[in-house]
Amino acid sequence: MRPNMTALDTWLAKATRQLSADSAAQVRAEIAQHYESSREDALASGVAGDEADRAAIAALGDPKSANGQYREILLTRSEARLLRSSACEAKFFSATRLRKRLLFLIPAAAATCAAAAYGIATLTAPFVIPFTASASANATANLIARIAIVAAILTAVVFAVPLLPIYTPTRARIYRAAKWLTVIALSMILWDRAHFFEWSWLVLNCFSFVVWTEAKRMSLRRKIPAANWPKHLYL
Amino acid sequence: MNFKGALPTLILESLAQGPSHGYAIAQSIKSRSKGILDFKEGTLYPALHKLETSGRVESYEGSENNRPRRYYRITKSGRGVLAKDRAEWRAISQAVTVILGEA
């Protein structure tokens, strides 16, 4: 490496901040090619070596501004990480036909659990005396029934994905709309006004992660051409 | 003038003349505008990537003076967008000329 490449390296380090390894390599390659051409043109027009380097760097502009624009269009480190981890999850869930089918045992078990808990709550309701241990047990059975039915529906929606023909952006949009409507409807089932503030920290923590992941996925869908989307990005 | 917003259209116009690499596109815009549109060249590539993601240009590996270079060419969809942008620009330009002419 020539000593006068340092200015370019500094520019590139700033311009590729937070970009994924592949994106950074792409930026480095194209900017290095650009810089070389710019420098050669300056040298050919009679400018001295150092001055040609400075002119080539100056022509590139502010690296921070370029970095902001690159981050809007190329994959960042966190997005690349999410893409990799989602690919691993998708691979696990749809590895074999048997596994795809076996996964439905989870919503089935949750639904059975919900039915059993609801049955217990219904059967014991006539015998419940307020402010007694039986009232507390009845409320617990009701809560377990609600949580189990939410888990059953949610896991069924998620595990049905490998079996659904979702391979166009339109179908993906329909699935996502259905998924979020289900999540909202299920949140209503779990909604407990009496203890809302008591559990709000847990709800906020869970939802902040979901919102963060969804925001990253939206960004990925914008950055990757639809033709190159992996299956899990449709969801 | 909001030159940043016009950069993608200028890139498409430059590529409508034939496939080219980033540096040549930048020089083409500068020379054809007689140096008036002097933009920072580091902003050219994000605009090119955006056009590529939206399918308006496509890229391929080529070489110039035995050095590898990434070339870009306009797609059919890109030509359609360019025609639309050109018509819009003419309308805006005429409207602004009329207003400024009246002042």
Short mmCIF file of C-alpha atoms in Angstrom, two decimals:
data_model
loop_
_atom_site.label_atom_id
_atom_site.label_comp_id
_atom_site.label_asym_id
_atom_site.label_seq_id
_atom_site.Cartn_x
_atom_site.Cartn_y
_atom_site.Cartn_z
CA MET A 1 0.00 0.00 0.00
CA ARG A 2 1.30 3.44 -0.88
CA PRO A 3 1.72 5.85 2.06
CA ASN A 4 -0.58 8.36 0.36
CA MET A 5 -3.42 5.82 0.48
CA THR A 6 -3.87 6.76 4.15
CA ALA A 7 -6.20 9.64 3.33
CA LEU A 8 -8.34 7.27 1.26
CA ASP A 9 -8.31 4.67 4.05
CA THR A 10 -9.48 7.30 6.54
CA TRP A 11 -12.23 8.38 4.15
CA LEU A 12 -13.30 4.76 3.62
CA ALA A 13 -13.24 3.95 7.36
CA LYS A 14 -15.69 6.81 7.97
CA ALA A 15 -17.83 6.07 4.92
CA THR A 16 -18.19 2.35 5.75
CA ARG A 17 -18.95 2.75 9.48
CA GLN A 18 -21.64 0.28 10.65
CA LEU A 19 -21.92 -1.31 7.21
CA SER A 20 -21.86 -5.11 6.91
CA ALA A 21 -18.60 -6.75 5.80
CA ASP A 22 -19.93 -7.40 2.27
CA SER A 23 -21.33 -3.88 1.89
CA ALA A 24 -18.10 -2.33 3.20
CA ALA A 25 -16.02 -4.43 0.77
CA GLN A 26 -18.26 -3.31 -2.12
CA VAL A 27 -17.93 0.36 -1.12
CA ARG A 28 -14.15 0.05 -0.69
CA ALA A 29 -13.75 -1.53 -4.13
CA GLU A 30 -15.87 1.02 -6.01
CA ILE A 31 -14.47 4.05 -4.19
CA ALA A 32 -10.87 2.80 -4.65
CA GLN A 33 -11.51 2.42 -8.40
CA HIS A 34 -13.06 5.88 -8.50
CA TYR A 35 -10.21 7.41 -6.51
CA GLU A 36 -7.57 5.85 -8.79
CA SER A 37 -9.28 7.17 -11.93
CA SER A 38 -9.69 10.62 -10.40
CA ARG A 39 -6.05 10.68 -9.30
CA GLU A 40 -4.80 9.50 -12.70
CA ASP A 41 -6.82 12.20 -14.47
CA ALA A 42 -5.37 14.84 -12.14
CA LEU A 43 -1.80 13.55 -12.74
CA ALA A 44 -2.41 13.48 -16.51
CA SER A 45 -3.49 17.13 -16.38
CA GLY A 46 -0.11 18.03 -14.84
CA VAL A 47 -1.04 18.21 -11.16
CA ALA A 48 1.65 17.01 -8.70
CA GLY A 49 1.22 13.68 -6.84
CA ASP A 50 0.20 15.01 -3.40
CA GLU A 51 -2.10 17.61 -4.90
CA ALA A 52 -3.72 14.90 -7.09
CA ASP A 53 -4.38 12.79 -3.95
CA ARG A 54 -5.92 15.73 -2.13
CA ALA A 55 -8.07 16.64 -5.14
CA ALA A 56 -9.30 13.04 -5.52
CA ILE A 57 -10.27 12.89 -1.82
CA ALA A 58 -11.89 16.33 -1.91
CA ALA A 59 -13.95 15.30 -4.95
CA LEU A 60 -15.43 12.42 -2.93
CA GLY A 61 -16.93 14.87 -0.45
CA ASP A 62 -17.87 14.36 3.19
CA PRO A 63 -17.45 10.67 4.22
CA LYS A 64 -20.04 11.00 7.02
CA SER A 65 -22.64 12.21 4.56
CA ALA A 66 -21.74 9.35 2.19
CA ASN A 67 -21.97 6.91 5.13
CA GLY A 68 -25.50 8.13 5.92
CA GLN A 69 -26.53 7.54 2.31
CA TYR A 70 -24.83 4.14 2.13
CA ARG A 71 -26.61 3.04 5.33
CA GLU A 72 -29.93 3.90 3.74
CA ILE A 73 -29.29 1.64 0.77
CA LEU A 74 -26.74 -1.05 1.76
CA LEU A 75 -26.95 -3.66 4.53
CA THR A 76 -25.69 -2.59 7.93
CA ARG A 77 -23.99 -4.96 10.39
CA SER A 78 -27.12 -5.43 12.50
CA GLU A 79 -29.26 -6.10 9.41
CA ALA A 80 -26.78 -8.66 8.09
CA ARG A 81 -26.77 -10.33 11.53
CA LEU A 82 -30.58 -10.45 11.58
CA LEU A 83 -30.62 -11.86 8.05
CA ARG A 84 -28.20 -14.63 9.07
CA SER A 85 -30.02 -15.54 12.28
CA SER A 86 -33.41 -15.53 10.49
CA ALA A 87 -31.96 -17.80 7.81
CA CYS A 88 -30.79 -20.26 10.51
CA GLU A 89 -34.23 -20.24 12.15
CA ALA A 90 -35.98 -20.73 8.81
CA LYS A 91 -33.62 -23.59 7.97
CA PHE A 92 -34.40 -25.28 11.29
CA PHE A 93 -38.17 -24.92 10.93
CA SER A 94 -38.34 -26.18 7.37
CA ALA A 95 -35.47 -28.69 7.36
CA THR A 96 -37.62 -31.77 6.77
CA ARG A 97 -41.24 -32.46 5.89
CA LEU A 98 -41.61 -34.45 9.15
CA ARG A 99 -40.30 -31.56 11.24
CA LYS A 100 -42.73 -29.15 9.56
CA ARG A 101 -45.61 -31.46 10.51
CA LEU A 102 -44.29 -32.20 14.03
CA LEU A 103 -44.14 -28.49 14.80
CA PHE A 104 -47.94 -28.45 14.65
CA LEU A 105 -47.91 -30.58 17.82
CA ILE A 106 -46.95 -27.39 19.72
CA PRO A 107 -50.13 -25.39 18.85
CA ALA A 108 -52.16 -28.61 19.26
CA ALA A 109 -50.70 -29.14 22.76
CA ALA A 110 -51.32 -25.48 23.65
CA ALA A 111 -54.91 -25.72 22.40
CA THR A 112 -55.45 -28.89 24.48
CA CYS A 113 -53.98 -27.14 27.51
CA ALA A 114 -56.30 -24.15 26.89
CA ALA A 115 -59.33 -26.42 26.60
CA ALA A 116 -58.40 -28.26 29.82
CA ALA A 117 -57.82 -25.02 31.77
CA TYR A 118 -61.04 -23.50 30.44
CA GLY A 119 -62.89 -26.70 31.37
CA ILE A 120 -61.54 -26.57 34.92
CA ALA A 121 -62.44 -22.86 35.21
CA THR A 122 -66.00 -23.47 33.91
CA LEU A 123 -66.61 -26.53 36.08
CA THR A 124 -65.35 -24.91 39.26
CA ALA A 125 -67.03 -21.52 38.64
CA PRO A 126 -70.37 -22.40 40.40
CA PHE A 127 -68.46 -23.41 43.54
CA VAL A 128 -66.30 -20.33 43.72
CA ILE A 129 -66.71 -18.23 46.83
CA PRO A 130 -65.21 -14.74 46.40
CA PHE A 131 -61.97 -13.94 48.29
CA THR A 132 -61.21 -17.61 48.90
CA ALA A 133 -58.52 -19.97 47.67
CA SER A 134 -60.98 -21.51 45.18
CA ALA A 135 -61.60 -18.05 43.63
CA SER A 136 -57.87 -17.61 43.17
CA ALA A 137 -57.55 -21.08 41.58
CA ASN A 138 -60.43 -20.30 39.24
CA ALA A 139 -58.83 -17.00 38.14
CA THR A 140 -55.51 -18.81 37.57
CA ALA A 141 -57.22 -21.46 35.44
CA ASN A 142 -58.86 -18.71 33.41
CA LEU A 143 -55.55 -16.94 32.90
CA ILE A 144 -53.81 -20.19 31.89
CA ALA A 145 -56.61 -20.86 29.40
CA ARG A 146 -56.19 -17.42 27.85
CA ILE A 147 -52.39 -17.66 27.65
CA ALA A 148 -52.59 -21.18 26.18
CA ILE A 149 -55.10 -20.19 23.49
CA VAL A 150 -52.95 -17.19 22.55
CA ALA A 151 -49.87 -19.46 22.35
CA ALA A 152 -51.82 -22.00 20.25
CA ILE A 153 -53.02 -19.44 17.69
CA LEU A 154 -49.68 -17.61 17.52
CA THR A 155 -47.59 -20.77 17.04
CA ALA A 156 -50.11 -22.08 14.48
CA VAL A 157 -49.77 -18.83 12.47
CA VAL A 158 -45.94 -19.02 12.64
CA PHE A 159 -45.55 -22.76 12.00
CA ALA A 160 -48.02 -22.75 9.10
CA VAL A 161 -45.61 -20.59 7.11
CA PRO A 162 -43.51 -23.38 5.49
CA LEU A 163 -46.74 -24.93 4.19
CA LEU A 164 -48.18 -21.70 2.74
CA PRO A 165 -47.54 -20.56 -0.87
CA ILE A 166 -45.99 -17.21 0.09
CA TYR A 167 -43.54 -16.32 -2.65
CA THR A 168 -44.72 -12.98 -4.05
CA PRO A 169 -44.53 -9.55 -2.36
CA THR A 170 -48.36 -9.22 -2.57
CA ARG A 171 -48.99 -12.54 -0.82
CA ALA A 172 -46.31 -11.62 1.72
CA ARG A 173 -48.13 -8.35 2.45
CA ILE A 174 -51.41 -10.21 2.94
CA TYR A 175 -49.74 -12.71 5.29
CA ARG A 176 -48.06 -9.93 7.30
CA ALA A 177 -51.34 -8.03 7.60
CA ALA A 178 -53.08 -11.21 8.81
CA LYS A 179 -50.22 -11.91 11.23
CA TRP A 180 -50.33 -8.43 12.80
CA LEU A 181 -54.13 -8.43 13.02
CA THR A 182 -53.85 -11.78 14.83
CA VAL A 183 -51.23 -10.37 17.20
CA ILE A 184 -53.47 -7.36 17.98
CA ALA A 185 -56.52 -9.61 18.49
CA LEU A 186 -54.51 -11.91 20.77
CA SER A 187 -53.22 -8.93 22.75
CA MET A 188 -56.85 -8.03 23.40
CA ILE A 189 -57.46 -11.54 24.80
CA LEU A 190 -54.54 -11.12 27.18
CA TRP A 191 -55.44 -7.54 28.04
CA ASP A 192 -55.91 -7.30 31.79
CA ARG A 193 -56.86 -3.79 32.87
CA ALA A 194 -56.52 -4.57 36.55
CA HIS A 195 -52.89 -5.60 36.26
CA PHE A 196 -51.90 -3.66 33.14
CA PHE A 197 -49.41 -1.31 34.81
CA GLU A 198 -48.00 -4.12 36.92
CA TRP A 199 -47.01 -6.06 33.79
CA SER A 200 -46.45 -3.12 31.44
CA TRP A 201 -42.63 -3.40 31.75
CA LEU A 202 -42.78 -6.98 30.45
CA VAL A 203 -45.15 -6.08 27.61
CA LEU A 204 -43.00 -3.09 26.62
CA ASN A 205 -39.83 -5.20 26.68
CA CYS A 206 -41.38 -7.91 24.52
CA PHE A 207 -42.90 -5.44 22.06
CA SER A 208 -39.79 -3.27 21.77
CA PHE A 209 -37.85 -6.32 20.52
CA VAL A 210 -40.66 -7.23 18.10
CA VAL A 211 -40.86 -3.64 16.82
CA TRP A 212 -37.05 -3.43 16.45
CA THR A 213 -36.95 -6.71 14.49
CA GLU A 214 -39.86 -5.67 12.28
CA ALA A 215 -38.25 -2.28 11.58
CA LYS A 216 -35.03 -4.06 10.53
CA ARG A 217 -37.01 -6.42 8.30
CA MET A 218 -38.79 -3.49 6.65
CA SER A 219 -35.41 -1.92 6.01
CA LEU A 220 -34.11 -5.22 4.55
CA ARG A 221 -37.14 -5.49 2.25
CA ARG A 222 -36.39 -1.98 0.99
CA LYS A 223 -32.70 -2.69 0.44
CA ILE A 224 -32.85 -6.13 -1.16
CA PRO A 225 -34.60 -6.48 -4.55
CA ALA A 226 -37.81 -8.54 -4.12
CA ALA A 227 -36.47 -11.15 -6.56
CA ASN A 228 -33.59 -11.88 -4.13
CA TRP A 229 -35.62 -12.01 -0.91
CA PRO A 230 -35.06 -15.14 1.16
CA LYS A 231 -38.35 -16.81 2.16
CA HIS A 232 -38.23 -15.55 5.76
CA LEU A 233 -38.15 -11.94 4.55
CA TYR A 234 -41.61 -12.38 3.04
CA LEU A 235 -43.05 -12.97 6.53
CA MET B 1 -31.82 24.13 -6.88
CA ASN B 2 -32.47 20.68 -5.33
CA PHE B 3 -29.71 18.98 -7.26
CA LYS B 4 -29.63 15.93 -4.96
CA GLY B 5 -33.15 14.98 -6.02
CA ALA B 6 -32.20 15.27 -9.70
CA LEU B 7 -29.08 13.08 -9.43
CA PRO B 8 -30.84 9.75 -10.18
CA THR B 9 -32.40 11.26 -13.32
CA LEU B 10 -29.02 12.62 -14.43
CA ILE B 11 -27.44 9.21 -13.86
CA LEU B 12 -30.18 7.54 -15.94
CA GLU B 13 -29.68 10.14 -18.68
CA SER B 14 -25.95 9.49 -18.67
CA LEU B 15 -26.49 5.72 -18.85
CA ALA B 16 -29.03 6.14 -21.65
CA GLN B 17 -26.01 7.08 -23.82
CA GLY B 18 -24.45 3.67 -23.10
CA PRO B 19 -23.09 1.48 -20.25
CA SER B 20 -20.56 3.21 -18.05
CA HIS B 21 -18.75 3.05 -14.70
CA GLY B 22 -19.17 5.40 -11.74
CA TYR B 23 -16.26 7.72 -12.45
CA ALA B 24 -17.23 8.13 -16.12
CA ILE B 25 -20.86 8.86 -15.12
CA ALA B 26 -19.68 11.59 -12.72
CA GLN B 27 -17.42 13.13 -15.36
CA SER B 28 -20.15 12.93 -18.00
CA ILE B 29 -22.63 14.83 -15.77
CA LYS B 30 -20.02 17.47 -14.91
CA SER B 31 -18.81 17.98 -18.46
CA ARG B 32 -22.29 18.01 -20.04
CA SER B 33 -23.44 20.60 -17.50
CA LYS B 34 -20.26 22.59 -18.27
CA GLY B 35 -19.22 22.28 -14.63
CA ILE B 36 -22.41 23.86 -13.23
CA LEU B 37 -23.60 20.61 -11.66
CA ASP B 38 -20.54 19.96 -9.52
CA PHE B 39 -21.57 17.37 -6.93
CA LYS B 40 -19.59 15.35 -4.41
CA GLU B 41 -18.68 12.11 -6.12
CA GLY B 42 -19.07 10.04 -2.93
CA THR B 43 -22.84 10.54 -3.21
CA LEU B 44 -22.97 9.06 -6.70
CA TYR B 45 -22.64 5.42 -5.64
CA PRO B 46 -25.47 5.36 -3.06
CA ALA B 47 -27.70 6.81 -5.82
CA LEU B 48 -26.46 4.14 -8.24
CA HIS B 49 -27.15 1.36 -5.71
CA LYS B 50 -30.63 2.71 -5.11
CA LEU B 51 -31.33 2.69 -8.85
CA GLU B 52 -29.99 -0.86 -9.03
CA THR B 53 -32.17 -2.07 -6.13
CA SER B 54 -35.24 -0.56 -7.77
CA GLY B 55 -34.35 -2.30 -11.06
CA ARG B 56 -33.71 0.87 -13.05
CA VAL B 57 -30.09 0.02 -13.74
CA GLU B 58 -28.13 -3.21 -13.63
CA SER B 59 -24.44 -3.73 -13.01
CA TYR B 60 -21.84 -6.12 -14.30
CA GLU B 61 -18.12 -6.66 -13.91
CA GLY B 62 -15.95 -5.29 -16.68
CA SER B 63 -12.44 -4.00 -17.08
CA GLU B 64 -10.73 -0.83 -18.24
CA ASN B 65 -6.98 -0.63 -18.82
CA ASN B 66 -6.69 -4.16 -17.38
CA ARG B 67 -8.32 -2.99 -14.13
CA PRO B 68 -11.60 -4.48 -12.91
CA ARG B 69 -14.48 -2.00 -12.97
CA ARG B 70 -18.15 -2.22 -12.16
CA TYR B 71 -20.18 -1.08 -15.13
CA TYR B 72 -23.81 0.02 -15.05
CA ARG B 73 -26.41 -0.06 -17.80
CA ILE B 74 -29.95 1.28 -17.91
CA THR B 75 -32.82 -1.21 -17.96
CA LYS B 76 -36.14 -1.01 -19.81
CA SER B 77 -37.83 0.12 -16.60
CA GLY B 78 -35.09 2.74 -16.16
CA ARG B 79 -35.77 4.12 -19.65
CA GLY B 80 -39.46 4.40 -18.79
CA VAL B 81 -38.66 6.30 -15.58
CA LEU B 82 -36.23 8.55 -17.45
CA ALA B 83 -38.86 9.45 -20.06
CA LYS B 84 -41.34 10.28 -17.27
CA ASP B 85 -38.76 12.32 -15.31
CA ARG B 86 -37.74 14.20 -18.46
CA ALA B 87 -41.36 15.15 -19.21
CA GLU B 88 -41.90 16.26 -15.59
CA TRP B 89 -38.69 18.30 -15.62
CA ARG B 90 -39.69 20.07 -18.86
CA ALA B 91 -43.07 20.98 -17.37
CA ILE B 92 -41.48 22.31 -14.16
CA SER B 93 -38.76 24.13 -16.07
CA GLN B 94 -41.33 25.81 -18.37
CA ALA B 95 -43.48 26.82 -15.39
CA VAL B 96 -40.51 28.31 -13.51
CA THR B 97 -39.34 30.13 -16.67
CA VAL B 98 -42.80 31.63 -17.12
CA ILE B 99 -42.91 32.80 -13.48
CA LEU B 100 -39.37 34.18 -13.48
CA GLY B 101 -39.99 35.80 -16.86
CA GLU B 102 -42.98 37.62 -15.41
CA ALA B 103 -41.03 38.94 -12.41
#
